[in-house]
Amino acid sequence: MEKLNTISPKPKPPVKWAGGKGQLVSQFEPLFPKQKYDLYIKPFFGGGAVFFHILPLSAILIDNNPELINFYIIVRDELQALLADLEKHQNDKEYYYSIRDLDPDKMDAVSRASRFLYLNKTGYNGLWRVNKKGKHNVPFGCYKNPRIVDKENLLQVSRVLQHAEIVPGDFSKVLDFALPGAFIYLDPPYYPLSETANFTSYTSNSFGEDDQRRLAEVFKQLDERGCQIMLSNSDTSFIRKLYKGYDIKVVYARRAINCCAEKRGPVAELVIRNYI
Ligand SMILES: C[S@@+](CC[C@H](N)C(=O)[O-])C[C@H]1O[C@@H](n2cnc3c(N)ncnc32)[C@H](O)[C@@H]1O
């Protein structure tokens, strides 16, 4: 297996993703574990900004969004077929809705991954949102010249994913893989700052208060198992109370996805760790 820290150019996250941590990686750098780790586990994988930054030699990547997970598996295992299929797409409103309205469950895995990337690159703000029936409902983005296919970057992404096990399902599957000393970064849908400021519609079942409590329970189990855990969430009294006793730091993020520009200022977020 090739050494990843020599890979050049470094891959960028291949999809734009709500809650993506790309802009925070520099603030995270001093918060990453100082103690060496052989295994990186990322439940709530999403766009994978931290994974594509640290390039671990061995990783377990988990997410309960079936389209996202299928996309990463195809990029890792069938990239040439995906690149060939992506050639067919057009940046056209009618064509967009015809692709959006396809039923992914009736598609082969490569076409399904191709549809996912196309919608991510041409849909409004790169948002992936589904309604209660699990149907994608993001409007056409009307971009002049969206870059649907970044072949060079997909090649690099595919190289680093060769070192990863990609697992569909609930975050609690982390307990099936977590070994003492492993570095685990948890980045769930955030606990809402207010009624409106929360996006959890990645899949048809949102992420509520009970899920936040369930996650805090898993955090404690991983702590008892001797893992090195870092978690991101909103700076709210609810979250501060759930993780009382652990190391809590504040970082500042710009909000990209917000319809009114004046609400796009820096927002405080928490980084919670069981190590310092
Ligand atoms: C805030 S995003 C993660 C963003 C990611 N860290 C990045 O840099 O792009 C949260 C992710 O959690 C996933 N998710 C939501 N509920 C989940 C659950 N119960 N189990 C596993 N993944 C879940 C969503 O599909 C979404 O990809």
PDB file of N, CA, C and O in Angstrom, residues 194-231:
ATOM      1  N   SER A 194     -31.554  27.411  16.936  1.00  0.00           N
ATOM      2  CA  SER A 194     -32.919  27.973  16.968  1.00  0.00           C
ATOM      3  C   SER A 194     -33.795  27.120  16.068  1.00  0.00           C
ATOM      4  O   SER A 194     -33.286  26.215  15.401  1.00  0.00           O
ATOM      5  N   GLU A 195     -35.092  27.417  16.022  1.00  0.00           N
ATOM      6  CA  GLU A 195     -36.043  26.627  15.213  1.00  0.00           C
ATOM      7  C   GLU A 195     -35.543  26.505  13.781  1.00  0.00           C
ATOM      8  O   GLU A 195     -35.538  25.452  13.181  1.00  0.00           O
ATOM      9  N   THR A 196     -35.012  27.623  13.219  1.00  0.00           N
ATOM     10  CA  THR A 196     -34.702  27.635  11.783  1.00  0.00           C
ATOM     11  C   THR A 196     -33.275  27.196  11.507  1.00  0.00           C
ATOM     12  O   THR A 196     -32.987  26.544  10.537  1.00  0.00           O
ATOM     13  N   ALA A 197     -32.340  27.535  12.437  1.00  0.00           N
ATOM     14  CA  ALA A 197     -30.908  27.332  12.122  1.00  0.00           C
ATOM     15  C   ALA A 197     -30.494  25.886  12.364  1.00  0.00           C
ATOM     16  O   ALA A 197     -29.611  25.605  13.173  1.00  0.00           O
ATOM     17  N   ASN A 198     -31.155  24.929  11.720  1.00  0.00           N
ATOM     18  CA  ASN A 198     -30.641  23.555  11.866  1.00  0.00           C
ATOM     19  C   ASN A 198     -30.978  22.771  10.620  1.00  0.00           C
ATOM     20  O   ASN A 198     -32.101  22.776  10.151  1.00  0.00           O
ATOM     21  N   PHE A 199     -29.963  22.126  10.046  1.00  0.00           N
ATOM     22  CA  PHE A 199     -30.176  21.302   8.861  1.00  0.00           C
ATOM     23  C   PHE A 199     -29.885  19.851   9.203  1.00  0.00           C
ATOM     24  O   PHE A 199     -28.760  19.505   9.528  1.00  0.00           O
ATOM     25  N   THR A 200     -30.964  19.027   9.168  1.00  0.00           N
ATOM     26  CA  THR A 200     -30.741  17.598   9.459  1.00  0.00           C
ATOM     27  C   THR A 200     -31.355  16.713   8.387  1.00  0.00           C
ATOM     28  O   THR A 200     -31.395  15.501   8.545  1.00  0.00           O
ATOM     29  N   SER A 201     -31.810  17.325   7.270  1.00  0.00           N
ATOM     30  CA  SER A 201     -32.542  16.535   6.261  1.00  0.00           C
ATOM     31  C   SER A 201     -31.650  15.857   5.252  1.00  0.00           C
ATOM     32  O   SER A 201     -31.931  15.811   4.059  1.00  0.00           O
ATOM     33  N   TYR A 202     -30.510  15.313   5.731  1.00  0.00           N
ATOM     34  CA  TYR A 202     -29.619  14.557   4.843  1.00  0.00           C
ATOM     35  C   TYR A 202     -30.332  13.289   4.384  1.00  0.00           C
ATOM     36  O   TYR A 202     -30.128  12.782   3.285  1.00  0.00           O
ATOM     37  N   THR A 203     -31.133  12.742   5.287  1.00  0.00           N
ATOM     38  CA  THR A 203     -31.907  11.534   4.973  1.00  0.00           C
ATOM     39  C   THR A 203     -33.331  11.780   5.466  1.00  0.00           C
ATOM     40  O   THR A 203     -33.599  12.791   6.111  1.00  0.00           O
ATOM     41  N   SER A 204     -34.246  10.854   5.195  1.00  0.00           N
ATOM     42  CA  SER A 204     -35.663  11.073   5.556  1.00  0.00           C
ATOM     43  C   SER A 204     -35.847  11.096   7.066  1.00  0.00           C
ATOM     44  O   SER A 204     -36.721  11.759   7.584  1.00  0.00           O
ATOM     45  N   ASN A 205     -34.995  10.425   7.831  1.00  0.00           N
ATOM     46  CA  ASN A 205     -35.171  10.504   9.282  1.00  0.00           C
ATOM     47  C   ASN A 205     -34.166  11.519   9.850  1.00  0.00           C
ATOM     48  O   ASN A 205     -32.963  11.338   9.771  1.00  0.00           O
ATOM     49  N   SER A 206     -34.661  12.621  10.412  1.00  0.00           N
ATOM     50  CA  SER A 206     -33.768  13.680  10.895  1.00  0.00           C
ATOM     51  C   SER A 206     -33.037  13.226  12.159  1.00  0.00           C
ATOM     52  O   SER A 206     -33.157  12.094  12.576  1.00  0.00           O
ATOM     53  N   PHE A 207     -32.297  14.106  12.771  1.00  0.00           N
ATOM     54  CA  PHE A 207     -31.436  13.775  13.916  1.00  0.00           C
ATOM     55  C   PHE A 207     -31.877  14.631  15.082  1.00  0.00           C
ATOM     56  O   PHE A 207     -31.519  15.784  15.192  1.00  0.00           O
ATOM     57  N   GLY A 208     -32.682  14.028  16.008  1.00  0.00           N
ATOM     58  CA  GLY A 208     -33.321  14.808  17.070  1.00  0.00           C
ATOM     59  C   GLY A 208     -32.592  14.729  18.402  1.00  0.00           C
ATOM     60  O   GLY A 208     -31.476  14.201  18.488  1.00  0.00           O
ATOM     61  N   GLU A 209     -33.266  15.230  19.452  1.00  0.00           N
ATOM     62  CA  GLU A 209     -32.670  15.274  20.797  1.00  0.00           C
ATOM     63  C   GLU A 209     -32.324  13.865  21.289  1.00  0.00           C
ATOM     64  O   GLU A 209     -31.252  13.648  21.862  1.00  0.00           O
ATOM     65  N   ASP A 210     -33.192  12.900  21.033  1.00  0.00           N
ATOM     66  CA  ASP A 210     -32.902  11.523  21.490  1.00  0.00           C
ATOM     67  C   ASP A 210     -31.641  10.976  20.816  1.00  0.00           C
ATOM     68  O   ASP A 210     -30.834  10.277  21.435  1.00  0.00           O
ATOM     69  N   ASP A 211     -31.455  11.347  19.539  1.00  0.00           N
ATOM     70  CA  ASP A 211     -30.240  10.897  18.841  1.00  0.00           C
ATOM     71  C   ASP A 211     -29.007  11.560  19.447  1.00  0.00           C
ATOM     72  O   ASP A 211     -27.956  10.918  19.577  1.00  0.00           O
ATOM     73  N   GLN A 212     -29.141  12.849  19.864  1.00  0.00           N
ATOM     74  CA  GLN A 212     -28.009  13.530  20.503  1.00  0.00           C
ATOM     75  C   GLN A 212     -27.647  12.820  21.813  1.00  0.00           C
ATOM     76  O   GLN A 212     -26.485  12.609  22.120  1.00  0.00           O
ATOM     77  N   ARG A 213     -28.669  12.394  22.559  1.00  0.00           N
ATOM     78  CA  ARG A 213     -28.408  11.685  23.829  1.00  0.00           C
ATOM     79  C   ARG A 213     -27.793  10.310  23.534  1.00  0.00           C
ATOM     80  O   ARG A 213     -26.857   9.875  24.228  1.00  0.00           O
ATOM     81  N   ARG A 214     -28.288   9.654  22.512  1.00  0.00           N
ATOM     82  CA  ARG A 214     -27.769   8.330  22.121  1.00  0.00           C
ATOM     83  C   ARG A 214     -26.283   8.457  21.749  1.00  0.00           C
ATOM     84  O   ARG A 214     -25.449   7.646  22.147  1.00  0.00           O
ATOM     85  N   LEU A 215     -25.970   9.534  21.032  1.00  0.00           N
ATOM     86  CA  LEU A 215     -24.575   9.768  20.623  1.00  0.00           C
ATOM     87  C   LEU A 215     -23.688  10.013  21.846  1.00  0.00           C
ATOM     88  O   LEU A 215     -22.572   9.489  21.940  1.00  0.00           O
ATOM     89  N   ALA A 216     -24.187  10.781  22.813  1.00  0.00           N
ATOM     90  CA  ALA A 216     -23.387  11.056  24.022  1.00  0.00           C
ATOM     91  C   ALA A 216     -23.102   9.756  24.779  1.00  0.00           C
ATOM     92  O   ALA A 216     -22.008   9.582  25.338  1.00  0.00           O
ATOM     93  N   GLU A 217     -24.047   8.840  24.746  1.00  0.00           N
ATOM     94  CA  GLU A 217     -23.854   7.519  25.383  1.00  0.00           C
ATOM     95  C   GLU A 217     -22.721   6.759  24.683  1.00  0.00           C
ATOM     96  O   GLU A 217     -21.828   6.196  25.311  1.00  0.00           O
ATOM     97  N   VAL A 218     -22.760   6.790  23.335  1.00  0.00           N
ATOM     98  CA  VAL A 218     -21.718   6.101  22.555  1.00  0.00           C
ATOM     99  C   VAL A 218     -20.362   6.750  22.821  1.00  0.00           C
ATOM    100  O   VAL A 218     -19.341   6.063  22.975  1.00  0.00           O
ATOM    101  N   PHE A 219     -20.337   8.086  22.955  1.00  0.00           N
ATOM    102  CA  PHE A 219     -19.093   8.809  23.253  1.00  0.00           C
ATOM    103  C   PHE A 219     -18.486   8.268  24.555  1.00  0.00           C
ATOM    104  O   PHE A 219     -17.297   7.965  24.631  1.00  0.00           O
ATOM    105  N   LYS A 220     -19.351   8.096  25.576  1.00  0.00           N
ATOM    106  CA  LYS A 220     -18.873   7.595  26.881  1.00  0.00           C
ATOM    107  C   LYS A 220     -18.318   6.158  26.736  1.00  0.00           C
ATOM    108  O   LYS A 220     -17.266   5.829  27.296  1.00  0.00           O
ATOM    109  N   GLN A 221     -18.996   5.323  25.959  1.00  0.00           N
ATOM    110  CA  GLN A 221     -18.526   3.942  25.765  1.00  0.00           C
ATOM    111  C   GLN A 221     -17.160   3.926  25.067  1.00  0.00           C
ATOM    112  O   GLN A 221     -16.281   3.152  25.433  1.00  0.00           O
ATOM    113  N   LEU A 222     -16.991   4.804  24.077  1.00  0.00           N
ATOM    114  CA  LEU A 222     -15.721   4.870  23.348  1.00  0.00           C
ATOM    115  C   LEU A 222     -14.617   5.376  24.274  1.00  0.00           C
ATOM    116  O   LEU A 222     -13.470   4.923  24.214  1.00  0.00           O
ATOM    117  N   ASP A 223     -14.990   6.293  25.155  1.00  0.00           N
ATOM    118  CA  ASP A 223     -14.036   6.824  26.135  1.00  0.00           C
ATOM    119  C   ASP A 223     -13.573   5.698  27.058  1.00  0.00           C
ATOM    120  O   ASP A 223     -12.373   5.493  27.252  1.00  0.00           O
ATOM    121  N   GLU A 224     -14.523   4.902  27.533  1.00  0.00           N
ATOM    122  CA  GLU A 224     -14.174   3.784  28.423  1.00  0.00           C
ATOM    123  C   GLU A 224     -13.291   2.758  27.687  1.00  0.00           C
ATOM    124  O   GLU A 224     -12.450   2.098  28.284  1.00  0.00           O
ATOM    125  N   ARG A 225     -13.444   2.688  26.388  1.00  0.00           N
ATOM    126  CA  ARG A 225     -12.672   1.725  25.594  1.00  0.00           C
ATOM    127  C   ARG A 225     -11.260   2.242  25.274  1.00  0.00           C
ATOM    128  O   ARG A 225     -10.438   1.577  24.680  1.00  0.00           O
ATOM    129  N   GLY A 226     -10.968   3.505  25.657  1.00  0.00           N
ATOM    130  CA  GLY A 226      -9.605   4.038  25.465  1.00  0.00           C
ATOM    131  C   GLY A 226      -9.363   4.629  24.087  1.00  0.00           C
ATOM    132  O   GLY A 226      -8.225   4.700  23.611  1.00  0.00           O
ATOM    133  N   CYS A 227     -10.443   5.049  23.406  1.00  0.00           N
ATOM    134  CA  CYS A 227     -10.286   5.711  22.093  1.00  0.00           C
ATOM    135  C   CYS A 227     -10.005   7.195  22.307  1.00  0.00           C
ATOM    136  O   CYS A 227     -10.297   7.736  23.373  1.00  0.00           O
ATOM    137  N   GLN A 228      -9.440   7.823  21.281  1.00  0.00           N
ATOM    138  CA  GLN A 228      -9.194   9.275  21.317  1.00  0.00           C
ATOM    139  C   GLN A 228     -10.322   9.930  20.514  1.00  0.00           C
ATOM    140  O   GLN A 228     -10.363   9.773  19.293  1.00  0.00           O
ATOM    141  N   ILE A 229     -11.240  10.630  21.191  1.00  0.00           N
ATOM    142  CA  ILE A 229     -12.472  11.063  20.539  1.00  0.00           C
ATOM    143  C   ILE A 229     -12.560  12.584  20.463  1.00  0.00           C
ATOM    144  O   ILE A 229     -12.276  13.272  21.447  1.00  0.00           O
ATOM    145  N   MET A 230     -12.949  13.066  19.311  1.00  0.00           N
ATOM    146  CA  MET A 230     -13.185  14.510  19.095  1.00  0.00           C
ATOM    147  C   MET A 230     -14.576  14.635  18.491  1.00  0.00           C
ATOM    148  O   MET A 230     -14.932  13.878  17.596  1.00  0.00           O
ATOM    149  N   LEU A 231     -15.376  15.537  19.028  1.00  0.00           N
ATOM    150  CA  LEU A 231     -16.754  15.699  18.533  1.00  0.00           C
ATOM    151  C   LEU A 231     -17.044  17.172  18.285  1.00  0.00           C
ATOM    152  O   LEU A 231     -16.635  18.028  19.063  1.00  0.00           O
TER     153      LEU A 231
END
